[in-house]
Short mmCIF file of C-alpha atoms in Angstrom, two decimals:
data_model
loop_
_atom_site.label_atom_id
_atom_site.label_comp_id
_atom_site.label_asym_id
_atom_site.label_seq_id
_atom_site.Cartn_x
_atom_site.Cartn_y
_atom_site.Cartn_z
CA MET Z 1 128.93 70.90 96.30
CA PRO Z 2 131.61 73.58 95.38
CA GLN Z 3 132.52 75.05 99.04
CA SER Z 4 133.78 78.36 98.36
CA LEU Z 5 132.38 81.62 96.96
CA GLU Z 6 135.33 81.67 94.46
CA VAL Z 7 134.43 78.23 92.87
CA ARG Z 8 130.81 78.81 92.72
CA LEU Z 9 131.34 82.05 90.98
CA ASP Z 10 133.95 79.99 88.70
CA ALA Z 11 131.37 77.57 87.72
CA ILE Z 12 128.49 80.20 87.00
CA ASN Z 13 130.97 82.17 84.69
CA THR Z 14 129.94 80.41 81.47
CA THR Z 15 127.94 82.06 78.48
CA GLU Z 16 124.67 80.28 79.95
CA GLY Z 17 125.46 81.42 83.67
CA LEU Z 18 126.43 85.17 82.70
CA ASP Z 19 122.83 85.20 80.73
CA HIS Z 20 120.85 84.34 83.87
CA LEU Z 21 122.92 87.18 86.15
CA CYS Z 22 121.87 89.79 83.20
CA ASN Z 23 118.24 88.74 84.25
CA LEU Z 24 117.85 89.21 87.83
CA ASN Z 25 114.51 90.30 89.02
CA HIS Z 26 114.09 93.68 90.71
CA GLY Z 27 110.84 95.63 92.27
CA ILE Z 28 110.77 98.49 94.66
CA GLU Z 29 108.39 99.46 97.22
CA LYS Z 30 108.83 102.94 98.81
CA GLU Z 31 107.01 104.33 101.72
CA SER Z 32 106.45 108.13 101.84
CA LEU Z 33 104.42 110.46 104.26
CA ARG Z 34 102.06 113.05 102.97
CA VAL Z 35 102.29 116.07 104.87
CA SER Z 36 100.89 119.52 104.84
CA ASN Z 37 102.77 122.68 104.06
CA ASP Z 38 103.42 123.45 107.61
CA GLY Z 39 105.02 119.97 107.95
CA LEU Z 40 102.27 118.14 109.91
CA ILE Z 41 101.15 114.71 108.74
CA ALA Z 42 98.18 115.19 106.17
CA GLN Z 43 94.54 114.80 107.69
CA THR Z 44 93.32 114.55 104.19
CA ALA Z 45 91.63 111.39 102.49
CA HIS Z 46 93.77 109.56 99.98
CA PRO Z 47 93.56 111.63 96.86
CA GLN Z 48 91.21 110.29 94.43
CA ALA Z 49 93.22 111.30 91.35
CA LEU Z 50 95.67 108.53 92.65
CA GLY Z 51 93.01 105.72 92.53
CA SER Z 52 92.07 103.09 95.06
CA ALA Z 53 94.55 102.27 97.54
CA LEU Z 54 93.04 98.66 97.73
CA THR Z 55 93.42 97.96 94.13
CA HIS Z 56 96.08 100.16 92.60
CA SER Z 57 98.65 98.47 91.20
CA TYR Z 58 101.37 101.38 91.70
CA ILE Z 59 100.14 103.58 94.61
CA THR Z 60 98.51 102.43 97.59
CA THR Z 61 98.95 103.39 101.47
CA ASP Z 62 100.60 101.50 104.16
CA TYR Z 63 99.60 101.92 107.70
CA SER Z 64 98.08 105.42 107.74
CA GLU Z 65 95.84 107.10 105.16
CA ALA Z 66 98.99 109.46 104.81
CA LEU Z 67 101.57 106.63 104.21
CA LEU Z 68 101.87 106.31 100.52
CA GLU Z 69 103.51 103.61 99.34
CA PHE Z 70 104.96 103.33 95.39
CA ILE Z 71 105.48 99.94 94.05
CA THR Z 72 107.02 99.05 90.54
CA PRO Z 73 106.76 96.29 88.56
CA THR Z 74 109.24 93.46 88.01
CA PHE Z 75 112.26 94.84 85.71
CA THR Z 76 115.35 92.99 85.06
CA THR Z 77 117.61 96.22 85.37
CA ASN Z 78 117.53 98.53 88.69
CA LYS Z 79 117.59 101.39 86.17
CA GLU Z 80 114.14 100.04 84.86
CA ALA Z 81 112.88 99.76 87.89
CA LEU Z 82 114.06 103.28 89.25
CA ASP Z 83 112.82 105.07 86.01
CA PHE Z 84 109.35 103.80 86.94
CA LEU Z 85 109.43 104.77 90.48
CA ALA Z 86 110.56 108.20 89.33
CA LYS Z 87 107.28 108.09 86.97
CA VAL Z 88 105.19 107.43 89.98
CA HIS Z 89 106.54 109.88 92.30
CA GLY Z 90 105.98 112.68 89.57
CA PHE Z 91 102.44 111.29 88.92
CA VAL Z 92 101.68 111.67 92.84
CA CYS Z 93 103.32 114.98 93.40
CA GLN Z 94 101.42 116.63 90.55
CA ASN Z 95 98.14 115.26 91.93
CA LEU Z 96 98.75 116.73 95.57
CA ASP Z 97 97.32 120.43 96.01
CA ASP Z 98 98.84 121.80 99.36
CA GLU Z 99 100.80 118.97 100.24
CA ILE Z 100 104.33 117.79 99.85
CA ILE Z 101 106.07 114.08 100.21
CA TRP Z 102 108.17 113.79 103.11
CA ALA Z 103 111.89 112.87 102.19
CA ASN Z 104 113.11 111.21 105.62
CA SER Z 105 112.32 107.76 107.12
CA MET Z 106 111.62 109.30 110.34
CA PRO Z 107 108.48 111.04 110.36
CA CYS Z 108 107.80 114.87 110.47
CA GLN Z 109 106.60 116.68 113.91
CA MET Z 110 103.99 114.24 115.54
CA GLY Z 111 100.91 115.43 117.52
CA ALA Z 112 98.71 112.90 119.20
CA ASP Z 113 98.54 109.34 118.08
CA ALA Z 114 94.64 109.95 117.41
CA ASP Z 115 95.75 112.42 115.11
CA ILE Z 116 97.09 109.73 112.88
CA PRO Z 117 94.68 108.79 110.27
CA LEU Z 118 94.22 104.92 109.67
CA ALA Z 119 94.47 103.64 106.25
CA GLN Z 120 90.80 103.23 104.53
CA TYR Z 121 90.24 100.71 102.06
CA GLY Z 122 86.52 100.99 101.29
CA SER Z 123 83.50 99.05 102.18
CA SER Z 124 84.54 95.88 100.86
CA ASN Z 125 85.22 93.08 103.50
CA ILE Z 126 88.73 92.66 102.36
CA GLY Z 127 88.90 96.42 102.56
CA ARG Z 128 87.77 96.52 106.04
CA LEU Z 129 89.92 93.72 107.20
CA LYS Z 130 92.80 95.95 106.16
CA THR Z 131 91.73 98.78 108.36
CA VAL Z 132 90.83 96.85 111.35
CA TYR Z 133 94.48 95.05 111.21
CA ARG Z 134 95.67 98.66 111.10
CA GLU Z 135 93.54 99.62 114.24
CA GLY Z 136 95.05 96.61 115.89
CA LEU Z 137 98.44 97.75 115.17
CA GLY Z 138 97.53 101.14 116.83
CA HIS Z 139 96.07 99.55 119.91
CA ARG Z 140 99.49 97.03 120.44
CA TYR Z 141 102.34 99.67 119.44
CA GLY Z 142 100.74 102.69 118.94
CA ARG Z 143 100.12 104.84 115.71
CA THR Z 144 103.22 107.01 115.95
CA MET Z 145 105.53 104.12 115.42
CA GLN Z 146 103.75 102.91 112.30
CA THR Z 147 104.32 106.29 110.46
CA ILE Z 148 107.94 105.30 110.00
CA ALA Z 149 109.09 104.86 106.41
CA GLY Z 150 111.64 102.66 104.71
CA ILE Z 151 112.41 101.43 100.86
CA HIS Z 152 111.62 97.50 100.45
CA PHE Z 153 113.96 95.95 97.58
CA ASN Z 154 112.34 92.79 96.04
CA PHE Z 155 115.20 90.44 94.43
CA SER Z 156 115.06 87.24 92.77
CA LEU Z 157 117.01 85.25 90.29
CA PRO Z 158 115.37 84.09 87.05
CA LYS Z 159 113.38 80.74 87.03
CA GLU Z 160 115.76 79.59 84.31
CA PHE Z 161 118.83 79.89 86.70
CA TRP Z 162 117.94 77.43 89.17
CA PRO Z 163 117.95 74.05 87.03
CA TYR Z 164 120.92 75.59 85.67
CA TYR Z 165 122.65 75.90 89.27
CA GLN Z 166 121.00 72.69 90.49
CA ASN Z 167 123.00 70.66 87.92
CA ILE Z 168 126.38 72.63 88.70
CA CYS Z 169 125.51 71.80 92.55
CA SER Z 170 124.85 68.07 91.61
CA ASP Z 171 121.65 68.37 93.66
CA LYS Z 172 119.12 65.73 93.36
CA GLN Z 173 115.91 67.21 95.42
CA SER Z 174 113.42 68.66 93.50
CA GLU Z 175 113.71 72.06 92.01
CA GLN Z 176 111.32 73.72 94.33
CA ASP Z 177 112.83 72.50 97.45
CA PHE Z 178 116.47 73.24 95.73
CA ARG Z 179 115.33 76.71 95.13
CA SER Z 180 113.49 77.43 98.84
CA GLN Z 181 116.88 75.89 100.23
CA GLN Z 182 119.11 78.35 98.31
CA TYR Z 183 117.02 81.17 99.32
CA PHE Z 184 116.87 80.46 102.93
CA GLY Z 185 120.61 80.25 102.58
CA LEU Z 186 120.66 83.75 101.22
CA ILE Z 187 118.57 84.89 103.98
CA ARG Z 188 120.60 83.29 106.66
CA ASN Z 189 123.67 85.23 105.76
CA PHE Z 190 121.88 88.33 104.93
CA ARG Z 191 121.06 88.40 108.62
CA ARG Z 192 124.71 87.73 109.24
CA ASN Z 193 125.86 90.68 107.32
CA VAL Z 194 122.98 93.05 107.72
CA TRP Z 195 124.80 95.55 109.75
CA LEU Z 196 126.71 96.80 107.23
CA LEU Z 197 123.71 97.52 104.92
CA MET Z 198 122.66 99.58 108.00
CA TYR Z 199 126.11 101.20 108.10
CA LEU Z 200 126.25 102.23 104.93
CA PHE Z 201 122.89 103.16 104.19
CA GLY Z 202 121.53 104.29 107.12
CA ALA Z 203 120.14 107.67 106.92
CA SER Z 204 118.32 108.28 110.51
CA PRO Z 205 120.61 109.40 113.10
CA ALA Z 206 118.28 111.87 114.61
CA LEU Z 207 114.58 112.48 114.96
CA CYS Z 208 111.84 114.78 116.02
CA GLN Z 209 111.64 114.95 120.00
CA SER Z 210 107.72 114.67 119.61
CA PHE Z 211 108.46 111.21 117.93
CA LEU Z 212 108.92 109.72 121.37
CA LYS Z 213 106.82 112.02 123.53
CA ASP Z 214 107.02 110.59 126.76
CA ARG Z 215 108.77 107.16 126.00
CA GLU Z 216 112.15 106.35 127.76
CA HIS Z 217 115.19 106.68 125.81
CA GLN Z 218 118.79 106.94 125.61
CA LEU Z 219 119.41 109.42 123.00
CA GLU Z 220 120.98 112.63 123.23
CA LYS Z 221 119.87 116.38 122.59
CA PHE Z 222 120.76 117.81 119.41
CA ASP Z 223 118.75 121.08 119.90
CA ASP Z 224 115.58 121.82 121.51
CA GLN Z 225 113.50 119.90 118.98
CA THR Z 226 115.98 117.11 117.97
CA LEU Z 227 117.12 113.85 119.53
CA TYR Z 228 120.02 111.79 118.13
CA LEU Z 229 123.02 109.75 118.98
CA PRO Z 230 126.25 111.21 117.44
CA TYR Z 231 127.38 107.97 115.88
CA ALA Z 232 124.15 106.50 114.98
CA THR Z 233 123.32 105.38 111.38
CA SER Z 234 119.51 104.27 111.45
CA LEU Z 235 117.36 104.98 114.59
CA ARG Z 236 114.54 103.74 112.22
CA MET Z 237 116.02 99.89 112.74
CA SER Z 238 116.82 100.36 116.43
CA ASP Z 239 114.35 99.56 119.39
CA LEU Z 240 113.22 103.02 119.04
CA GLY Z 241 111.92 102.02 115.86
CA TYR Z 242 109.83 99.11 115.61
CA GLN Z 243 109.29 97.96 118.97
CA ASN Z 244 107.28 94.61 119.62
CA ALA Z 245 107.97 93.00 123.31
CA ALA Z 246 105.34 90.24 122.36
CA GLN Z 247 107.69 89.46 119.26
CA SER Z 248 110.79 89.25 121.35
CA ASN Z 249 109.55 86.10 122.89
CA ILE Z 250 108.99 84.32 119.59
CA ASN Z 251 111.94 82.90 117.36
CA ILE Z 252 111.12 82.76 113.74
CA CYS Z 253 113.65 80.41 112.21
CA TYR Z 254 115.20 80.57 108.89
CA ASN Z 255 117.20 77.23 108.73
CA THR Z 256 114.58 75.64 106.46
CA LEU Z 257 111.27 76.45 104.71
CA ASP Z 258 109.27 74.05 107.20
CA ASN Z 259 110.98 75.81 110.18
CA TYR Z 260 110.11 79.14 109.18
CA ILE Z 261 106.59 78.40 108.38
CA ASP Z 262 106.00 76.50 111.68
CA THR Z 263 107.44 79.31 113.86
CA LEU Z 264 105.55 81.84 112.37
CA ASP Z 265 102.29 80.25 112.23
CA CYS Z 266 102.67 79.09 115.95
CA ALA Z 267 102.95 82.94 116.43
CA MET Z 268 99.87 83.51 114.55
CA GLN Z 269 98.02 81.03 116.43
CA THR Z 270 99.10 81.86 119.81
CA PRO Z 271 96.98 84.05 122.20
CA HIS Z 272 98.88 87.10 123.79
CA GLN Z 273 97.53 88.08 127.31
CA ALA Z 274 98.07 92.02 126.67
CA TYR Z 275 96.10 91.57 123.19
CA GLU Z 276 93.37 89.52 125.02
CA LYS Z 277 92.94 92.59 127.43
CA ILE Z 278 92.52 94.84 124.42
CA GLY Z 279 89.78 92.53 123.04
CA ALA Z 280 89.02 91.83 119.51
CA LYS Z 281 85.81 93.90 119.55
CA GLN Z 282 84.29 96.55 121.93
CA ASP Z 283 81.23 98.12 121.96
CA GLY Z 284 80.18 96.66 118.42
CA LYS Z 285 83.56 98.11 117.22
CA TYR Z 286 86.64 95.95 115.97
CA ARG Z 287 89.86 96.53 117.54
CA GLN Z 288 91.97 93.85 115.99
CA LEU Z 289 91.68 90.78 113.76
CA ASN Z 290 92.12 88.54 116.61
CA THR Z 291 94.15 88.54 120.07
CA ASN Z 292 97.02 86.07 118.99
CA ILE Z 293 100.83 87.25 118.82
CA LEU Z 294 100.60 88.19 115.32
CA GLN Z 295 97.24 89.02 113.61
CA ILE Z 296 98.86 88.29 110.42
CA GLU Z 297 102.21 87.36 108.67
CA ASN Z 298 102.73 90.73 108.01
CA GLU Z 299 102.94 91.92 111.62
CA PHE Z 300 106.13 89.97 112.11
CA TYR Z 301 108.92 92.81 111.61
CA SER Z 302 111.96 91.44 110.02
CA VAL Z 303 114.91 92.80 107.99
CA ILE Z 304 114.37 90.47 105.27
CA ARG Z 305 111.32 88.30 104.10
CA PRO Z 306 111.05 85.15 102.12
CA LYS Z 307 108.03 85.93 99.74
CA ARG Z 308 106.01 84.39 97.03
CA VAL Z 309 103.14 86.11 95.02
CA THR Z 310 99.71 84.86 96.60
CA GLN Z 311 96.86 83.42 94.47
CA PRO Z 312 93.44 85.12 95.17
CA GLY Z 313 92.23 84.32 98.65
CA GLU Z 314 95.72 82.61 99.56
CA LYS Z 315 97.74 83.58 102.48
CA PRO Z 316 101.55 84.38 102.27
CA LEU Z 317 102.46 81.22 104.31
CA GLN Z 318 100.11 79.27 102.11
CA ALA Z 319 101.68 80.41 99.08
CA LEU Z 320 105.01 79.42 100.50
CA ARG Z 321 103.95 75.85 101.80
CA ARG Z 322 102.24 75.50 98.42
CA ALA Z 323 105.34 76.43 95.95
CA GLY Z 324 108.00 77.56 98.06
CA LEU Z 325 110.09 80.68 97.74
CA GLU Z 326 109.84 82.79 94.53
CA TYR Z 327 111.86 86.06 95.76
CA VAL Z 328 113.43 88.21 98.73
CA GLU Z 329 112.25 91.35 100.29
CA VAL Z 330 114.68 93.31 101.94
CA ARG Z 331 113.34 95.77 104.47
CA CYS Z 332 115.89 97.50 106.26
CA VAL Z 333 116.87 100.34 103.71
CA ASP Z 334 116.24 103.78 104.97
CA ILE Z 335 115.13 106.88 102.59
CA ASN Z 336 118.18 108.83 101.76
CA PRO Z 337 116.79 112.65 102.00
CA PHE Z 338 119.72 113.44 99.54
CA LEU Z 339 118.20 111.42 96.80
CA PRO Z 340 115.00 112.59 94.99
CA MET Z 341 113.51 108.95 95.30
CA GLY Z 342 115.17 107.90 98.41
CA MET Z 343 117.76 105.45 96.53
CA ASP Z 344 119.84 105.68 93.70
CA GLU Z 345 121.11 103.06 90.86
CA ALA Z 346 124.61 102.62 92.40
CA GLN Z 347 122.81 101.77 95.82
CA ALA Z 348 120.60 99.05 94.15
CA ASN Z 349 123.50 97.41 91.92
CA PHE Z 350 125.30 97.16 95.19
CA LEU Z 351 122.22 95.28 96.70
CA ASP Z 352 122.50 93.07 93.91
CA THR Z 353 126.32 91.91 94.76
CA PHE Z 354 125.50 91.82 98.47
CA LEU Z 355 122.34 89.45 98.00
CA LEU Z 356 124.44 87.21 95.32
CA ALA Z 357 127.16 87.01 97.98
CA CYS Z 358 124.95 85.90 100.68
CA LEU Z 359 123.71 83.23 98.04
CA PHE Z 360 126.74 81.87 96.87
CA ASN Z 361 128.45 81.80 100.37
CA ASP Z 362 128.29 78.71 102.48
CA SER Z 363 125.57 79.38 105.11
CA PRO Z 364 124.95 77.03 107.72
CA TYR Z 365 122.16 76.87 110.08
CA ILE Z 366 121.94 79.79 112.92
CA SER Z 367 121.98 78.71 116.20
CA ALA Z 368 120.04 80.33 119.01
CA GLU Z 369 123.31 81.73 120.55
CA GLU Z 370 124.27 83.23 117.07
CA CYS Z 371 120.90 84.53 116.56
CA GLN Z 372 121.53 86.59 119.69
CA LEU Z 373 124.74 87.98 118.31
CA LEU Z 374 123.14 88.79 114.90
CA GLU Z 375 120.70 90.98 116.97
CA ARG Z 376 123.11 92.41 118.83
CA ASN Z 377 125.52 93.37 116.02
CA GLN Z 378 122.79 94.78 114.18
CA GLU Z 379 121.84 97.19 117.25
CA LEU Z 380 125.41 98.20 117.74
CA SER Z 381 125.58 99.23 113.85
CA VAL Z 382 122.36 101.28 114.06
CA THR Z 383 123.27 103.05 117.30
CA GLN Z 384 127.25 103.13 117.12
CA GLY Z 385 127.80 102.57 113.80
CA ARG Z 386 130.22 105.13 112.69
CA ASP Z 387 132.25 105.03 116.18
CA PRO Z 388 136.15 104.29 114.89
CA ASN Z 389 136.32 102.18 117.88
CA LEU Z 390 133.12 99.99 117.35
CA MET Z 391 133.44 96.16 117.78
CA LEU Z 392 131.28 93.46 116.23
CA PHE Z 393 130.83 89.95 117.31
CA LYS Z 394 132.19 87.18 114.63
CA ASP Z 395 133.32 83.43 115.17
CA ASP Z 396 133.16 83.71 119.15
CA GLN Z 397 135.61 86.77 118.67
CA THR Z 398 135.40 90.61 118.20
CA ILE Z 399 136.05 92.23 115.05
CA SER Z 400 136.24 95.98 113.74
CA LEU Z 401 133.21 97.01 111.83
CA GLN Z 402 135.92 98.13 109.22
CA ASP Z 403 137.79 95.15 109.02
CA TRP Z 404 134.79 92.99 108.87
CA GLY Z 405 133.56 95.62 106.46
CA ASN Z 406 136.05 95.56 104.07
CA GLU Z 407 136.02 91.31 104.34
CA VAL Z 408 132.46 91.55 103.06
CA LEU Z 409 133.11 94.35 100.30
CA ASP Z 410 135.94 91.72 99.10
CA GLN Z 411 133.21 89.25 98.43
CA CYS Z 412 130.84 91.58 96.70
CA LEU Z 413 133.62 92.67 94.68
CA GLN Z 414 134.19 89.10 93.41
CA VAL Z 415 130.49 89.00 92.62
CA ALA Z 416 130.78 92.45 90.87
CA LYS Z 417 133.40 91.46 88.57
CA LEU Z 418 131.12 88.44 87.42
CA MET Z 419 128.12 91.09 86.73
CA ASP Z 420 130.34 93.41 85.02
CA ASN Z 421 131.47 90.57 82.71
CA ALA Z 422 127.96 89.79 82.10
CA ASN Z 423 126.73 93.09 81.45
CA GLY Z 424 129.76 94.61 79.62
CA ASN Z 425 130.45 97.48 81.75
CA ASN Z 426 132.00 98.65 85.09
CA THR Z 427 128.71 99.16 86.65
CA TYR Z 428 128.73 96.68 89.57
CA THR Z 429 132.74 97.19 90.49
CA ASN Z 430 132.05 101.04 90.73
CA ALA Z 431 129.14 100.60 92.90
CA VAL Z 432 131.14 98.18 95.22
CA ALA Z 433 134.06 100.89 95.09
CA THR Z 434 131.64 103.62 96.12
CA GLN Z 435 130.40 101.80 99.62
CA ARG Z 436 134.23 101.12 100.16
CA GLN Z 437 134.68 104.64 100.39
CA LYS Z 438 132.28 104.98 103.37
CA ILE Z 439 134.02 102.05 105.21
CA GLN Z 440 137.36 104.44 104.77
CA ASP Z 441 135.48 107.37 105.61
CA PRO Z 442 132.26 107.31 107.65
CA ARG Z 443 131.86 111.02 107.01
CA LEU Z 444 130.72 110.08 103.55
CA THR Z 445 127.64 107.83 105.05
CA PRO Z 446 124.14 109.45 104.72
CA SER Z 447 123.91 109.49 108.45
CA ALA Z 448 126.88 111.21 108.88
CA MET Z 449 125.79 113.69 106.14
CA VAL Z 450 122.52 114.57 107.74
CA LEU Z 451 124.00 115.28 110.81
CA ASP Z 452 126.80 117.42 109.14
CA GLU Z 453 124.10 119.20 107.22
CA MET Z 454 122.06 120.16 110.18
CA LYS Z 455 124.75 121.08 112.27
CA LYS Z 456 126.19 123.48 109.09
CA GLN Z 457 122.80 125.49 108.45
CA GLY Z 458 121.90 125.18 112.17
CA LEU Z 459 118.78 123.48 111.36
CA THR Z 460 116.17 121.39 113.91
CA TYR Z 461 115.67 117.67 112.30
CA PHE Z 462 112.24 118.80 111.30
CA GLN Z 463 113.64 121.94 109.53
CA PHE Z 464 116.22 119.96 107.74
CA GLY Z 465 113.43 117.46 106.68
CA MET Z 466 111.17 120.04 105.38
CA GLN Z 467 113.81 121.36 103.37
CA GLN Z 468 114.78 118.09 101.54
CA SER Z 469 110.97 117.25 101.31
CA GLN Z 470 109.94 120.75 99.67
CA LYS Z 471 112.99 120.22 97.18
CA ALA Z 472 112.23 116.74 96.19
CA THR Z 473 108.51 117.31 95.67
CA SER Z 474 109.10 120.72 93.62
CA LEU Z 475 111.53 118.85 91.38
CA TYR Z 476 108.70 116.17 90.37
CA LYS Z 477 106.22 118.99 90.45
CA GLY Z 478 108.52 120.75 87.58
CA GLN Z 479 108.75 117.67 85.23
CA PRO Z 480 105.72 116.66 83.60
CA LEU Z 481 105.27 113.08 82.63
CA ALA Z 482 105.50 112.12 78.94
CA PRO Z 483 102.14 111.70 77.44
CA ALA Z 484 102.18 108.13 77.38
CA ASP Z 485 103.29 107.72 80.94
CA GLN Z 486 100.73 110.51 82.19
CA THR Z 487 98.11 108.29 80.20
CA ARG Z 488 99.40 104.88 81.96
CA MET Z 489 98.96 106.38 85.28
CA THR Z 490 95.71 108.11 84.97
CA THR Z 491 94.18 105.02 83.69
CA ALA Z 492 95.57 102.76 86.25
CA SER Z 493 93.98 105.26 88.59
CA VAL Z 494 90.76 105.11 87.19
CA ASP Z 495 90.94 101.44 86.81
CA SER Z 496 91.41 100.80 90.27
CA LEU Z 497 88.57 102.67 91.34
CA ASP Z 498 86.39 100.38 89.49
CA GLN Z 499 88.12 97.19 90.36
CA GLN Z 500 87.23 98.42 94.19
CA THR Z 501 83.56 99.04 93.28
CA ALA Z 502 83.50 95.66 91.68
CA ILE Z 503 84.82 94.11 95.04
CA GLU Z 504 82.32 95.78 97.07
CA GLU Z 505 79.56 94.61 94.95
CA ALA Z 506 80.76 91.10 94.92
CA ASP Z 507 80.73 90.70 98.70
CA GLN Z 508 77.87 88.03 99.79
CA ILE Z 509 78.42 87.56 103.44
CA SER Z 510 78.95 89.89 106.52
CA PHE Z 511 82.27 91.19 107.69
CA SER Z 512 81.98 89.23 111.01
CA GLN Z 513 81.37 85.85 109.15
CA PHE Z 514 84.36 86.86 106.91
CA LEU Z 515 86.55 87.80 109.45
CA LYS Z 516 85.46 84.23 111.35
CA GLU Z 517 86.56 82.35 108.13
CA TYR Z 518 89.83 84.53 107.51
CA ASN Z 519 90.98 83.67 110.83
CA SER Z 520 89.99 80.09 110.97
CA ASN Z 521 91.78 79.60 107.50
#
């Protein structure tokens, strides 16, 4: 098998190879809080006009009833995915009365934990399970932490690419095993270089003081209501965001598919003393799905996930064991408050080049020692990324973020040239050039721009968030959908309500029996 990125890209630079690269698969999931006009988390139920959060294809909720999640179908271009996301945004905004969509990853002003409403999915067993899972997250980590929002970028190569590439690599294992092996190589390299994405796209250098309440922290005061770090890029991705003391003691391994499944499954089967004290049920009310380290797979917080679409009644790990990886889900992208949708096409195109560079580069297994360094690099990037003197850890030595960043961008540029050759334009090389400017001038990063705007206008984090949120919501409310798009969205909402009703009417066992079978499966 060729050993260098250059050789692999050269081997793919054929008519067939370029055709495959023109048909990458993309999907976007974006979380956004609904907030009242005075900037508090919405206490209203999920709007009826948006359909059923349980069954809607495009609009659901995440942790809270107020935490919307927009989902696009799969498209072969980022432009198509973002165009669809804009339509979902527009439909939602036009069906909100006196509420707006929060434009930042870190939430609005927060009150008591109990004031954050859990997402509700109806009376069906699967709907109740989803709510009980969220009840458990609240008991384990607090509800406030679950109001953080982000963008998930789903990515895969077309299925026709894999036998073509396997032949280039002279690989003799099954196509399914080869595909999974290659995706896990991508994931390992992604983890090695994810600090760069947090530097380039991190947009949460500050937060409302109300988010932390009485928690200990190392942040500085920006003003009486705002905490920040002067060189931070993404506090969302720091230990101030998704904290999980129990998860810090498990080591999920990404070296092989079997390693990943076995280590994650072990965490789902291992009881945790603190969660046993919470109890699965109290006074007849469920408090969590079970008392294990992880209630389900999705409780494990990671910057990237190996994924496969599940069959009815199938769990994510069962799907992976059955048929291997189908795509990867990038989970470390902050919402950019300066962009109406939180990201744009140039950013999505850059992610393509970054992920392909991760795939086509050599990707040795990650040792326990390297894993610790990767976590350290990530923490340094999110808390100190714009410090011009910051040094990261690479190959038993240190290297400046700028020097290493340029090395990674050089690799992305090689991929971008191939992608532009495939598409007959300069879209991808331009996307890499845009990110190169941020390495050369940290003031161009979203995190620096957020702080600069707050300073120039004398705004607290909350005031800045309200300003950007009102601006984006007004933009979408003022742009009516085309009749065909309006019909599609309305029909999807109505159909989803009918689907929820059908699911509820089809239940034939009690929830306690359903949960017992779910936990034992």
